[in-house]
């Protein structure tokens, strides 16, 4: 199921560095989402996008930036990484927006 | 604000025993609820959607608006059911956008 891919799968970075996580989907789904998964918190929405050039904040947007210049790509940038951003990041896409989410395999990010 | 509560972080049952994973929600509108499953080292995938009222892998879930619950049930647990289960609620956030809010998840462990 290679319809939605995330890269890299694993990333270690230093505090203060900028890092970008990539998400690419091949279905031309309108909706795309970024979640972070942490023990004790489940999945929390960082940012989402209803279409190209339309993005909006989710539950935990601070310290993150997104863009959506093309429908198929939705990169997530940590402007200045902090240890609290160590997490597993999941990208998802959906045509309907309210269901039918397909998730990527995740990126495990460690900030040291 | 919407909220999804999964009161059990971990649920252990013996193979062949019934399973019930609890989910309660709070939402002022008409809820649309889902169960997602994440098997070890795999991506999240949709298990059930309350509107479809179908049974997937022997699991069922009924929306109880009076009790604001959407518990996931299976009469006889199998070892392959061991996974992380997330209850999720979708809400319309305006301008054609939706947000999916997840509970913190319940880890189901089926003991052989």
PDB file of C-alpha atoms in Angstrom, chain B residues 45-111:
ATOM      1  CA  UNK B  45      -6.040   1.503   9.814  1.00  0.00           C
ATOM      2  CA  UNK B  46      -9.759   2.002  10.012  1.00  0.00           C
ATOM      3  CA  UNK B  47     -11.585  -0.821  11.755  1.00  0.00           C
ATOM      4  CA  UNK B  48     -15.155   0.422  12.077  1.00  0.00           C
ATOM      5  CA  UNK B  49     -17.310   3.396  11.286  1.00  0.00           C
ATOM      6  CA  UNK B  50     -20.498   3.753  13.279  1.00  0.00           C
ATOM      7  CA  UNK B  51     -22.617   4.775  10.310  1.00  0.00           C
ATOM      8  CA  UNK B  52     -21.847   1.598   8.381  1.00  0.00           C
ATOM      9  CA  UNK B  53     -22.924  -0.656  11.287  1.00  0.00           C
ATOM     10  CA  UNK B  54     -20.863  -3.503   9.904  1.00  0.00           C
ATOM     11  CA  UNK B  55     -18.808  -6.163  11.617  1.00  0.00           C
ATOM     12  CA  UNK B  56     -15.109  -6.265  10.803  1.00  0.00           C
ATOM     13  CA  UNK B  57     -12.931  -9.144  12.006  1.00  0.00           C
ATOM     14  CA  UNK B  58     -15.734 -10.070  14.381  1.00  0.00           C
ATOM     15  CA  UNK B  59     -15.763  -6.644  16.038  1.00  0.00           C
ATOM     16  CA  UNK B  60     -18.889  -4.550  16.396  1.00  0.00           C
ATOM     17  CA  UNK B  61     -19.571  -1.178  17.943  1.00  0.00           C
ATOM     18  CA  UNK B  62     -22.874   0.481  18.686  1.00  0.00           C
ATOM     19  CA  UNK B  63     -23.322   4.175  19.172  1.00  0.00           C
ATOM     20  CA  UNK B  64     -25.281   4.899  22.346  1.00  0.00           C
ATOM     21  CA  UNK B  65     -26.179   8.564  22.284  1.00  0.00           C
ATOM     22  CA  UNK B  66     -27.848   8.416  25.684  1.00  0.00           C
ATOM     23  CA  UNK B  67     -24.674   7.174  27.349  1.00  0.00           C
ATOM     24  CA  UNK B  68     -22.416   8.967  24.826  1.00  0.00           C
ATOM     25  CA  UNK B  69     -20.541   5.740  24.290  1.00  0.00           C
ATOM     26  CA  UNK B  70     -19.171   3.769  21.360  1.00  0.00           C
ATOM     27  CA  UNK B  71     -17.749   0.633  22.902  1.00  0.00           C
ATOM     28  CA  UNK B  72     -15.982  -1.931  20.728  1.00  0.00           C
ATOM     29  CA  UNK B  73     -16.945  -5.554  21.311  1.00  0.00           C
ATOM     30  CA  UNK B  74     -15.974  -8.997  20.160  1.00  0.00           C
ATOM     31  CA  UNK B  75     -17.488 -12.184  21.561  1.00  0.00           C
ATOM     32  CA  UNK B  76     -14.348 -14.349  21.330  1.00  0.00           C
ATOM     33  CA  UNK B  77     -10.879 -12.800  21.392  1.00  0.00           C
ATOM     34  CA  UNK B  78      -8.151 -14.149  19.128  1.00  0.00           C
ATOM     35  CA  UNK B  79      -4.396 -13.770  19.579  1.00  0.00           C
ATOM     36  CA  UNK B  80      -4.195 -11.768  16.361  1.00  0.00           C
ATOM     37  CA  UNK B  81      -6.470  -9.160  17.915  1.00  0.00           C
ATOM     38  CA  UNK B  82      -3.593  -7.977  20.108  1.00  0.00           C
ATOM     39  CA  UNK B  83      -3.014  -4.388  19.049  1.00  0.00           C
ATOM     40  CA  UNK B  84      -3.531  -0.760  19.957  1.00  0.00           C
ATOM     41  CA  UNK B  85      -7.098   0.446  19.490  1.00  0.00           C
ATOM     42  CA  UNK B  86      -8.096   4.057  19.104  1.00  0.00           C
ATOM     43  CA  UNK B  87     -11.565   5.515  19.244  1.00  0.00           C
ATOM     44  CA  UNK B  88     -11.983   8.671  17.174  1.00  0.00           C
ATOM     45  CA  UNK B  89     -14.604  11.357  16.646  1.00  0.00           C
ATOM     46  CA  UNK B  90     -14.972  13.455  13.528  1.00  0.00           C
ATOM     47  CA  UNK B  91     -16.300  16.949  13.663  1.00  0.00           C
ATOM     48  CA  UNK B  92     -16.891  19.590  11.037  1.00  0.00           C
ATOM     49  CA  UNK B  93     -14.615  22.534  11.698  1.00  0.00           C
ATOM     50  CA  UNK B  94     -15.966  24.908   9.065  1.00  0.00           C
ATOM     51  CA  UNK B  95     -14.993  25.963   5.539  1.00  0.00           C
ATOM     52  CA  UNK B  96     -15.270  22.405   4.297  1.00  0.00           C
ATOM     53  CA  UNK B  97     -12.785  21.100   6.835  1.00  0.00           C
ATOM     54  CA  UNK B  98     -13.029  18.246   9.268  1.00  0.00           C
ATOM     55  CA  UNK B  99     -10.997  17.267  12.293  1.00  0.00           C
ATOM     56  CA  UNK B 100     -10.595  13.762  13.646  1.00  0.00           C
ATOM     57  CA  UNK B 101      -9.978  13.647  17.387  1.00  0.00           C
ATOM     58  CA  UNK B 102      -8.508  10.484  18.845  1.00  0.00           C
ATOM     59  CA  UNK B 103      -8.698   8.984  22.288  1.00  0.00           C
ATOM     60  CA  UNK B 104      -5.479   8.021  24.028  1.00  0.00           C
ATOM     61  CA  UNK B 105      -5.825   4.426  22.958  1.00  0.00           C
ATOM     62  CA  UNK B 106      -6.218   1.050  24.637  1.00  0.00           C
ATOM     63  CA  UNK B 107      -3.658  -1.667  24.209  1.00  0.00           C
ATOM     64  CA  UNK B 108      -5.368  -5.026  23.921  1.00  0.00           C
ATOM     65  CA  UNK B 109      -3.326  -8.054  24.854  1.00  0.00           C
ATOM     66  CA  UNK B 110      -4.831 -11.472  24.182  1.00  0.00           C
ATOM     67  CA  UNK B 111      -3.268 -14.163  26.330  1.00  0.00           C
TER      68      UNK B 111
END
